[in-house]
mmCIF file of C-alpha atoms in Angstrom:
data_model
loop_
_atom_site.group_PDB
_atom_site.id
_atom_site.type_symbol
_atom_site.label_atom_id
_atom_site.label_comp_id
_atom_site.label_asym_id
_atom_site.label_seq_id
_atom_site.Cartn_x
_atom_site.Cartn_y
_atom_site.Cartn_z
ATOM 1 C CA UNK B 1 0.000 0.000 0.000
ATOM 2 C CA UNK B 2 3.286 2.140 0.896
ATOM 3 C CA UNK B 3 4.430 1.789 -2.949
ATOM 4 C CA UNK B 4 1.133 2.526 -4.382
ATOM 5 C CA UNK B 5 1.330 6.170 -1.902
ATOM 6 C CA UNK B 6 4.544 7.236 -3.276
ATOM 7 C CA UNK B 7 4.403 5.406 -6.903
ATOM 8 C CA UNK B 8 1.976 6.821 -8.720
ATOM 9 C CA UNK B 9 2.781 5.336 -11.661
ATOM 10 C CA UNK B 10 1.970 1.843 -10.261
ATOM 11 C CA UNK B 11 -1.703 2.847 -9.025
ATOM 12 C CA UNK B 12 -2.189 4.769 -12.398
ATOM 13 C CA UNK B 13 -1.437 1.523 -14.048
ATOM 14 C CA UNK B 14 -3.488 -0.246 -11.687
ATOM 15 C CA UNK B 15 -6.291 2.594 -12.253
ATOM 16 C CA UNK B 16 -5.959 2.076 -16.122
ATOM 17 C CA UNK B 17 -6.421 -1.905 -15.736
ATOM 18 C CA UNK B 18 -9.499 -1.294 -13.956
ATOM 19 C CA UNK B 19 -11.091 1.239 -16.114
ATOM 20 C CA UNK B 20 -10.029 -1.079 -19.168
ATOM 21 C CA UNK B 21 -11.630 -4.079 -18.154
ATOM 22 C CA UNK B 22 -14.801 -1.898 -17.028
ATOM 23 C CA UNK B 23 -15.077 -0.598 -20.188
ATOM 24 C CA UNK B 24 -14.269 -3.440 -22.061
ATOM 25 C CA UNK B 25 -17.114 -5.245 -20.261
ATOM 26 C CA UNK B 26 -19.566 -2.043 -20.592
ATOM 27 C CA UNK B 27 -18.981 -2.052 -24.566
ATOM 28 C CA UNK B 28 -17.457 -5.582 -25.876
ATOM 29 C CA UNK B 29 -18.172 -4.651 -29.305
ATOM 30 C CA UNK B 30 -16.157 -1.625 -29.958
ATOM 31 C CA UNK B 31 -13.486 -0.908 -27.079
ATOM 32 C CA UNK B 32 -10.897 -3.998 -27.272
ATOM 33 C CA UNK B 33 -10.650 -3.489 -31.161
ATOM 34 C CA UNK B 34 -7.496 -3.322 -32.823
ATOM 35 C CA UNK B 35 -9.380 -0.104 -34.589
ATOM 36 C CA UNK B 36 -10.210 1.473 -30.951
ATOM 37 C CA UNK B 37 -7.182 1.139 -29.554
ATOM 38 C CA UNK B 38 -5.660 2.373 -32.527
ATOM 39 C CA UNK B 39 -7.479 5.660 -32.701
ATOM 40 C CA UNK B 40 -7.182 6.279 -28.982
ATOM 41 C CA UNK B 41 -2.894 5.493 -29.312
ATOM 42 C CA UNK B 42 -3.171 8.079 -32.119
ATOM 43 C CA UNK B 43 -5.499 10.649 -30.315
ATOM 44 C CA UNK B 44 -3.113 10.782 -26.857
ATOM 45 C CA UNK B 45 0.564 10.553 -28.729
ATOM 46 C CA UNK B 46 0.123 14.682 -29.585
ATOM 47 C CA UNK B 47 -0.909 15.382 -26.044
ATOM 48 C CA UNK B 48 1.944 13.101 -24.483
ATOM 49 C CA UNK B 49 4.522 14.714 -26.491
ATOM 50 C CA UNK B 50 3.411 17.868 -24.855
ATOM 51 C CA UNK B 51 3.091 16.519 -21.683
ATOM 52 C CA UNK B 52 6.702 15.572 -21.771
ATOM 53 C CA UNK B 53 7.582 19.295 -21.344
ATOM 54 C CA UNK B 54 4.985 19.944 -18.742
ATOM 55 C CA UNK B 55 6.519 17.238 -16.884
ATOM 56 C CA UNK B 56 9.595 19.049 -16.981
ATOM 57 C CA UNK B 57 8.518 22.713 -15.874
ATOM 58 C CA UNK B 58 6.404 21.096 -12.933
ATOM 59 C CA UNK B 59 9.449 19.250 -11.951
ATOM 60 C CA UNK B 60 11.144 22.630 -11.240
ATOM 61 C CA UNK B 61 8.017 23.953 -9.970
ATOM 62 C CA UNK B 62 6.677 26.000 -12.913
ATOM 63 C CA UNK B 63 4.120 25.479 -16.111
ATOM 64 C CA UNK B 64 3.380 26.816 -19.137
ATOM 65 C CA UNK B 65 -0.778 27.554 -19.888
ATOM 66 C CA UNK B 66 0.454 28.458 -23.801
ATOM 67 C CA UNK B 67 1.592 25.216 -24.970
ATOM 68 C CA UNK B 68 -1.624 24.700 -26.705
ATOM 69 C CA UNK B 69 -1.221 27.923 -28.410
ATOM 70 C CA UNK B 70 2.538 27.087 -29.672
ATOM 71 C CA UNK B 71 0.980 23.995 -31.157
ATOM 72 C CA UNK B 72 -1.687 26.090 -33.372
ATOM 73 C CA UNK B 73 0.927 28.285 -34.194
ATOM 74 C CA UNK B 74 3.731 26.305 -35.332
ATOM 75 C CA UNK B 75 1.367 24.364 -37.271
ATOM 76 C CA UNK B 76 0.528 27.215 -39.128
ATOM 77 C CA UNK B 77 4.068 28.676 -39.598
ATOM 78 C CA UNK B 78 4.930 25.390 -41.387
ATOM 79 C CA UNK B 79 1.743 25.553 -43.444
ATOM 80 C CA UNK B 80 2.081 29.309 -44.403
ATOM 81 C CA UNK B 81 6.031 28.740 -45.018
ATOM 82 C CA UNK B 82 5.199 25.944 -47.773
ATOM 83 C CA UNK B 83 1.948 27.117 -49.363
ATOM 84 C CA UNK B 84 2.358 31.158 -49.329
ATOM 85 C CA UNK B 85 6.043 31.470 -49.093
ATOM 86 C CA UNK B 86 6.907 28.502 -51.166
ATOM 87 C CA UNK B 87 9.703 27.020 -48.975
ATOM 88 C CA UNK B 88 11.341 23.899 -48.903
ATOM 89 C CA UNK B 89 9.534 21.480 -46.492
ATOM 90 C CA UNK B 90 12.515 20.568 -44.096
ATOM 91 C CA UNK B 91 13.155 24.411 -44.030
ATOM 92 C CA UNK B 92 9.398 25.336 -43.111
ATOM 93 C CA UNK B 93 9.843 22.845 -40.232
ATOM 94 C CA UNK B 94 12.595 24.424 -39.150
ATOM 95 C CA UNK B 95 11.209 27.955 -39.402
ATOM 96 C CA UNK B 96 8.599 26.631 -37.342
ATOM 97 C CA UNK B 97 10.463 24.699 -34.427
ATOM 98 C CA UNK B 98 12.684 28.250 -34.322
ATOM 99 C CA UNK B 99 9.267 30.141 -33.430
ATOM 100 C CA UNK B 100 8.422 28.058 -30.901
ATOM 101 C CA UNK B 101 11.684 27.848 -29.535
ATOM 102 C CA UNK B 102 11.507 31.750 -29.673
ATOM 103 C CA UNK B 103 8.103 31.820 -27.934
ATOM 104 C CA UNK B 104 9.388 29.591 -24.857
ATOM 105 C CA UNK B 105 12.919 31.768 -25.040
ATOM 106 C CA UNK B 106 10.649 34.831 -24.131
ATOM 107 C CA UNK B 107 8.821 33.052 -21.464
ATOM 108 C CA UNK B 108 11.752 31.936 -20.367
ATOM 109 C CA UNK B 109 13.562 34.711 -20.114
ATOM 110 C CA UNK B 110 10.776 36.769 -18.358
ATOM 111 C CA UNK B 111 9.607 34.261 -15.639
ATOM 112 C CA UNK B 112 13.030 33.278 -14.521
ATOM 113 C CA UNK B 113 15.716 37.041 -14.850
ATOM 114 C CA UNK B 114 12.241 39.333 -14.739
ATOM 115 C CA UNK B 115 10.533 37.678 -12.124
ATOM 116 C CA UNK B 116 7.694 37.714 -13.826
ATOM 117 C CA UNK B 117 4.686 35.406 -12.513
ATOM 118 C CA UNK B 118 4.437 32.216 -14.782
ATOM 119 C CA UNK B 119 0.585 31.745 -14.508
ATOM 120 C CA UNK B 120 0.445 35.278 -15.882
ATOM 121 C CA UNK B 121 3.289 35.223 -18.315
ATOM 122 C CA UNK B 122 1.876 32.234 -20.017
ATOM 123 C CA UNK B 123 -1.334 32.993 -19.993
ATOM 124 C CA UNK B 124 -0.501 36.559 -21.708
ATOM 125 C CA UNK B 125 1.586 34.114 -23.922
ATOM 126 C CA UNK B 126 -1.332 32.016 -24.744
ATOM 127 C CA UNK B 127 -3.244 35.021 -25.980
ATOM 128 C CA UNK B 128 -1.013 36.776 -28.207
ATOM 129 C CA UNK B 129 0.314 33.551 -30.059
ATOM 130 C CA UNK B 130 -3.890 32.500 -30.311
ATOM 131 C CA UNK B 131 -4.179 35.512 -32.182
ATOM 132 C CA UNK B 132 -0.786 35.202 -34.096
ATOM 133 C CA UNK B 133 -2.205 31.611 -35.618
ATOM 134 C CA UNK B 134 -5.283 33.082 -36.374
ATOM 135 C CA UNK B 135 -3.921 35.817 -38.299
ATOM 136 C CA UNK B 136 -1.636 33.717 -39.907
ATOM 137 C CA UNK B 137 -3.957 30.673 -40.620
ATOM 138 C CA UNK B 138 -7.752 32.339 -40.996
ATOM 139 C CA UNK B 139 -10.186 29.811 -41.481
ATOM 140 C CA UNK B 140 -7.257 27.020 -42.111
ATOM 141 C CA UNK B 141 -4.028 25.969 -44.375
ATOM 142 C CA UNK B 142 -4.959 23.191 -46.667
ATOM 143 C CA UNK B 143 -4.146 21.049 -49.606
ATOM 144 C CA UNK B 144 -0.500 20.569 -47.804
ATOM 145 C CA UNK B 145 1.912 18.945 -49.391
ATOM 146 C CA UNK B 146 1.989 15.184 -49.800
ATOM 147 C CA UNK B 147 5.862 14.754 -48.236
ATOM 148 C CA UNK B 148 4.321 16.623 -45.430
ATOM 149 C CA UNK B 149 0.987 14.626 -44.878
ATOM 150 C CA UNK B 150 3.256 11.466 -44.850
ATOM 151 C CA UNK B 151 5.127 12.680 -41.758
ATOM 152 C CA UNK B 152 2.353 11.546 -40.110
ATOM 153 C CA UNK B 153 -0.250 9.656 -41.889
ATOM 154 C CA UNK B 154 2.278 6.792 -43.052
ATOM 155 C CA UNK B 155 2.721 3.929 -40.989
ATOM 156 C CA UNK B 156 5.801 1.376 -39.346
ATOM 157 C CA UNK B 157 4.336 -2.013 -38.678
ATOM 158 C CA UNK B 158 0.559 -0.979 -39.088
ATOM 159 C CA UNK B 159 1.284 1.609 -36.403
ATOM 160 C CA UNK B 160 0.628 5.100 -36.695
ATOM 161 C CA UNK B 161 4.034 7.116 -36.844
ATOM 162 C CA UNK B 162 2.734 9.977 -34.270
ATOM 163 C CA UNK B 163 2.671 6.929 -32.037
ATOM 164 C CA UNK B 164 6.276 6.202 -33.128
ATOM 165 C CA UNK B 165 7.183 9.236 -32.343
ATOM 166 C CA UNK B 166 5.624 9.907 -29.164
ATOM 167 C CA UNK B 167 7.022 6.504 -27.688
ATOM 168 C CA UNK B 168 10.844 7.752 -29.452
ATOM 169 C CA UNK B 169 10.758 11.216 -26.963
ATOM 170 C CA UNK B 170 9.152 9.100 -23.653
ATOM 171 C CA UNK B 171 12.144 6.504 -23.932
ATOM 172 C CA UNK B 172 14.531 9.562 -24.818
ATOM 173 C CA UNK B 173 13.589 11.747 -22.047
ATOM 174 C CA UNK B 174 12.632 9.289 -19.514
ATOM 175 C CA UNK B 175 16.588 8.472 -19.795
ATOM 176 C CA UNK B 176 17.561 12.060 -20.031
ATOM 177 C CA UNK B 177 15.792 12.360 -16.988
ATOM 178 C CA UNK B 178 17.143 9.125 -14.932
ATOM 179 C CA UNK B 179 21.091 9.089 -16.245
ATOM 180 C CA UNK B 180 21.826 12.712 -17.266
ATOM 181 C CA UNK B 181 23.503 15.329 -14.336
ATOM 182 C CA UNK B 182 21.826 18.311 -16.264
ATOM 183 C CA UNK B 183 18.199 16.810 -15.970
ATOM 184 C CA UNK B 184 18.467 15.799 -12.712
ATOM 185 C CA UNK B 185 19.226 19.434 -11.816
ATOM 186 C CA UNK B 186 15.444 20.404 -12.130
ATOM 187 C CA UNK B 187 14.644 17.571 -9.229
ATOM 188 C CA UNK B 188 16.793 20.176 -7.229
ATOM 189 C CA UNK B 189 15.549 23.159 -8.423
ATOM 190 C CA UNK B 190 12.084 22.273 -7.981
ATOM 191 C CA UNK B 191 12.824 20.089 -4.344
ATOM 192 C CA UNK B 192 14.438 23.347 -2.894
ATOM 193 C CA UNK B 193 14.988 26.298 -5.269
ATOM 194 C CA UNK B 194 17.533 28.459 -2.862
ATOM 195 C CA UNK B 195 19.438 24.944 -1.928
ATOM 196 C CA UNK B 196 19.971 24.464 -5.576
ATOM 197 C CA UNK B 197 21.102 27.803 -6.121
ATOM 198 C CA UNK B 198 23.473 27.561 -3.284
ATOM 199 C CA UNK B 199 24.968 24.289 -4.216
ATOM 200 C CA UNK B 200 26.275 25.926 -7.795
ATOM 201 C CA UNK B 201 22.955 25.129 -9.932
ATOM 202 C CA UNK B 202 22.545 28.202 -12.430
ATOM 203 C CA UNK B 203 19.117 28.081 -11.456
ATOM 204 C CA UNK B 204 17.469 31.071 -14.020
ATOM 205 C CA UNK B 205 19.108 29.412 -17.091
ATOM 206 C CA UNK B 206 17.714 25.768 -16.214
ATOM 207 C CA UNK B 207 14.407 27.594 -16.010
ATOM 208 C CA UNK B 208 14.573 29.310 -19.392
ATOM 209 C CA UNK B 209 16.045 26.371 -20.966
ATOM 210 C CA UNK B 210 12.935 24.602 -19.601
ATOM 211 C CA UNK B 211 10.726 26.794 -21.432
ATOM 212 C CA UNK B 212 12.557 26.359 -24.378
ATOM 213 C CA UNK B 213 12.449 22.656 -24.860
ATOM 214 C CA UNK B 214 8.400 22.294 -23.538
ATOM 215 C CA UNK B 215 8.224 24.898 -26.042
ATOM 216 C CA UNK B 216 9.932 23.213 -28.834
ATOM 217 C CA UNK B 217 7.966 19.677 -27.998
ATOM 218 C CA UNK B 218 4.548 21.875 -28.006
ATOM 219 C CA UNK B 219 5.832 23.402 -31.878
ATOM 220 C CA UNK B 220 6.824 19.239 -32.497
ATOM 221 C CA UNK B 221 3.396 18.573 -31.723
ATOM 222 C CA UNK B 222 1.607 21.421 -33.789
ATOM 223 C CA UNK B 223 3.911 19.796 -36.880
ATOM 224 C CA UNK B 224 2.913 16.506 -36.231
ATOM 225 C CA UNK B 225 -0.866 17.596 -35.921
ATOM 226 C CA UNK B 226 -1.227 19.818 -39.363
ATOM 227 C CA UNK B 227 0.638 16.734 -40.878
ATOM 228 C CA UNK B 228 -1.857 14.287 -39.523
ATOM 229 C CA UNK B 229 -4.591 16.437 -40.140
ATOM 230 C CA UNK B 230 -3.784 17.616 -44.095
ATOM 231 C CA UNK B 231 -4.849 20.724 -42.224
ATOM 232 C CA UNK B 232 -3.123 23.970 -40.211
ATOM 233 C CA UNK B 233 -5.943 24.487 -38.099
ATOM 234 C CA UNK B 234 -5.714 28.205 -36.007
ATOM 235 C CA UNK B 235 -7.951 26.406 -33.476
ATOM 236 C CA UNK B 236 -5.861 23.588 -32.875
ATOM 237 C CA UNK B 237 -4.712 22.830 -28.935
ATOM 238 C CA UNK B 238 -7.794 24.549 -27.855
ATOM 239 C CA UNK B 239 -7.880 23.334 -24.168
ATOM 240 C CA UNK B 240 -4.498 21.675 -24.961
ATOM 241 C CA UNK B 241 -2.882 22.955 -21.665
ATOM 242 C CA UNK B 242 -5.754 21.696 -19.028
ATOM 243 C CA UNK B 243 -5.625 17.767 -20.487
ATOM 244 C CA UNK B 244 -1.816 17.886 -20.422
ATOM 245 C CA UNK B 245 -1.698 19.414 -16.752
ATOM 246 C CA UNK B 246 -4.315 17.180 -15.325
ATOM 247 C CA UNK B 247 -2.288 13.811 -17.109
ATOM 248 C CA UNK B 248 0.702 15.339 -15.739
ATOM 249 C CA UNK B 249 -0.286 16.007 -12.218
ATOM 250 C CA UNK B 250 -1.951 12.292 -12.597
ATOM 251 C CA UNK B 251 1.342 10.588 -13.616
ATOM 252 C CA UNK B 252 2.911 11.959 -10.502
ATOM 253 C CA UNK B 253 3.794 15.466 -10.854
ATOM 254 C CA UNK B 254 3.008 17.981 -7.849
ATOM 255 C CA UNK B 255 2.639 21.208 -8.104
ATOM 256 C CA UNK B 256 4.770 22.520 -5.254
ATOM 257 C CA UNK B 257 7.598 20.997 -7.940
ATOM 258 C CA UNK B 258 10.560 18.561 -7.126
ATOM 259 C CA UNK B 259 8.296 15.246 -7.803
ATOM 260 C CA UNK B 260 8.031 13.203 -11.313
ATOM 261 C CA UNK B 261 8.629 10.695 -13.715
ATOM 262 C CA UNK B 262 8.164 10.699 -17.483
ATOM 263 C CA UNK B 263 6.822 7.692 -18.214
ATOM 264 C CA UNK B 264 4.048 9.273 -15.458
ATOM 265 C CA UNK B 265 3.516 11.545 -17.981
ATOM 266 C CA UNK B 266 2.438 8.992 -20.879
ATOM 267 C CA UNK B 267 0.366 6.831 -18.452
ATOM 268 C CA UNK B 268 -1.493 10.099 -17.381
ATOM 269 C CA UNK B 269 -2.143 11.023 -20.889
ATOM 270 C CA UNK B 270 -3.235 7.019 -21.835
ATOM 271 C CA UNK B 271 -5.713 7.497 -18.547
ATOM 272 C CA UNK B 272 -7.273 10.892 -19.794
ATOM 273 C CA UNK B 273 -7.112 9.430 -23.796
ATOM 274 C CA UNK B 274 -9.125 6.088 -21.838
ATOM 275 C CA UNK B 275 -12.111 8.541 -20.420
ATOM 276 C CA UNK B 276 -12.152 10.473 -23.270
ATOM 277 C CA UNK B 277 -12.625 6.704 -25.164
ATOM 278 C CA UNK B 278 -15.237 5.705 -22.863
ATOM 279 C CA UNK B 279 -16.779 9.160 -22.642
ATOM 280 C CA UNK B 280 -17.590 8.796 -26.653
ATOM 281 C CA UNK B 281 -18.302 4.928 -26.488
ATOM 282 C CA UNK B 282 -20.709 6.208 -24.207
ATOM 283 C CA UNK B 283 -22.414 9.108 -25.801
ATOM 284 C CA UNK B 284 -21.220 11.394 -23.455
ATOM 285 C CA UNK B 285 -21.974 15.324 -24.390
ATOM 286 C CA UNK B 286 -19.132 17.136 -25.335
ATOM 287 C CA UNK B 287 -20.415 19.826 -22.822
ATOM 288 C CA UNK B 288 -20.215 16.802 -19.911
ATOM 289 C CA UNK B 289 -16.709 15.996 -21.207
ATOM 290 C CA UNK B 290 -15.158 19.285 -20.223
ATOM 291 C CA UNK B 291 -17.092 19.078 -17.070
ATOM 292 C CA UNK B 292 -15.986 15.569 -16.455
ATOM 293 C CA UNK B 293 -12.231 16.405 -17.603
ATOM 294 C CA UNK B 294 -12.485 19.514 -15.153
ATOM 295 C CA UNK B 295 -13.402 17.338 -12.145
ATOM 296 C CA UNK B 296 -10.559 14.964 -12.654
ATOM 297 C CA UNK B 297 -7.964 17.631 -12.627
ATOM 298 C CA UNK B 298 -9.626 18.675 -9.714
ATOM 299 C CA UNK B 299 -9.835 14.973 -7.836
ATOM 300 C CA UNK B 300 -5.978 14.832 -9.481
ATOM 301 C CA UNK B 301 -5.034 17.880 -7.523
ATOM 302 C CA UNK B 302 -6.700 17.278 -3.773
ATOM 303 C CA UNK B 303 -5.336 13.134 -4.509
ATOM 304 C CA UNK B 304 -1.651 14.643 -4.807
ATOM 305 C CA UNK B 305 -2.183 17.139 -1.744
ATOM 306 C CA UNK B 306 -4.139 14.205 0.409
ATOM 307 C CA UNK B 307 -1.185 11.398 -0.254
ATOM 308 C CA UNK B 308 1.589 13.801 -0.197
ATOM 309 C CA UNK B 309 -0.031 14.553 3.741
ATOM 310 C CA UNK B 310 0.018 11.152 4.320
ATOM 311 C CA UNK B 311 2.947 10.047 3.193
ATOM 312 C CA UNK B 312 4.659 13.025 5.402
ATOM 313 C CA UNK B 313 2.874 11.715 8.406
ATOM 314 C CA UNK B 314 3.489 7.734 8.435
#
């Protein structure tokens, strides 16, 4: 019981077992197919990819509310770079990763040498790069090129490549994360900010390097999205930033920073891609969906404060 307290990773598994065989039981006809399971790998890889960064900043104690902007935008800087500018595709996709690494270097910079709140700097973030992709993209970017559809509508062993992909960063950061001296700084940071300042950690610049790479896994995601889609949508990652918090804080992550795993992050994102699953198996409204999404963050939040106490006390 002591494990499943401090590991949440091992009662989110246990959680996602449960709610499996439930729903597998509630709707034998359509949840354990190869088809379902399918779509619902392919619906959660975008948000896990993002979720990898958010499990970063939380680490260190911090977030970022615009990563569902970055992913609108950089979706539509690659689709306006090929189809009104005419540029090469691997150069669009680097025009777009730049922007978003831009848009997290600015965040960066402000929250952690101007002091400037994060809640407020990313939500003012969230805004103005809304209204960039919407000025940029209109009503949409379509008719994209083929070379660019097949980033992510081809296929490696009958598996979608998004899912490829998303699995490629999990392994990649979850080791970055376990073996790596610069990673493990933001355990430090976000443990005991002033301690890791004092011990010789350059504090500020792990924060705005941070931003930079949830930033740069949020413009990833935007690519990987249009590409899927055929589509730069400006109204893309609409809500983007309260799924990925909630799977985050599920998979482990506390707010008050210093707590976290990334493979938490992917098995919060499979839990919130499994209730979204049922949710439509089920007929659910979407207007109940946000409401029911909004009460797990919530349950997610007073779960981490309530075990955290308990932990502390036994």
């Amino acid at each position: 019981m002591r494990i499943l307290l401090q590991e949440r990773i091992y009662s989110l598994t246990l959680t996602i077992l449960l709610v499996g065989v439930g729903a597998t039981i509630a709707f034998p006809q359509t949840f354990p197919t190869m088809g379902n399971w399918s779509q619902l790998l392919l619906n959660l890889s975008n948000d896990t990819i993002v979720a990898i960064g958010m499990m970063l900043l939380l680490v260190s104690g911090a977030f970022d509310l615009s990563v569902g902007s970055v992913v609108a935008f950089s979706g539509g800087v690659a689709a306006y770079g090929m189809m009104a500018l005419n540029l090469p595709i691997p150069l669009a996709l680097l025009t777009a990763l730049a922007c978003a690494g831009v848009i997290g270097l600015a965040n960066g910079y402000l929250i952690a040498y101007q002091g400037i709140n994060p809640m407020i700097q990313t939500l003012a973030t969230m805004g103005i790069v809304r209204g960039g992709a919407l000025l940029m993209g209109g009503s949409g970017i379509q008719n994209l090129p083929y070379w660019f559809n097949a980033i992510s509508q081809s296929r490696l062993l009958g598996v979608q490549m998004p899912v490829w992909y998303m699995l490629m960063l999990v392994g990649t950061f979850a080791f970055l994360m376990n073996k790596t001296i610069f990673f493990r700084r933001y355990y430090y940071i976000g443990g005991n900010e002033r301690a890791a300042e004092l011990s010789g950690i350059r504090v500020k610049k792990m924060k705005l390097w941070g931003f930079v790479m949830t930033s740069l896994l949020a413009g990833a995601a935007g690519i990987l999205l249009a590409s899927r889609l055929g589509t730069a949508l400006p109204t893309a990652g609409r809500g983007l930033e309260l799924r990925v918090i909630t799977a985050v804080i599920l998979g482990g992550a506390s707010l008050s920073g210093g707590h976290g795993k990334i493979p938490g992050a992917l098995l919060g994102a499979v839990f919130m891609g499994l209730v979204s699953n049922v949710m439509v198996l089920a007929r659910v409204s979407g207007y109940w969906q946000e409401i029911i999404l909004g009460l797990i963050l919530i349950t997610a939040v007073w779960t981490d404060k309530a075990l955290q106490k308990r932990v502390t006390l036994s």
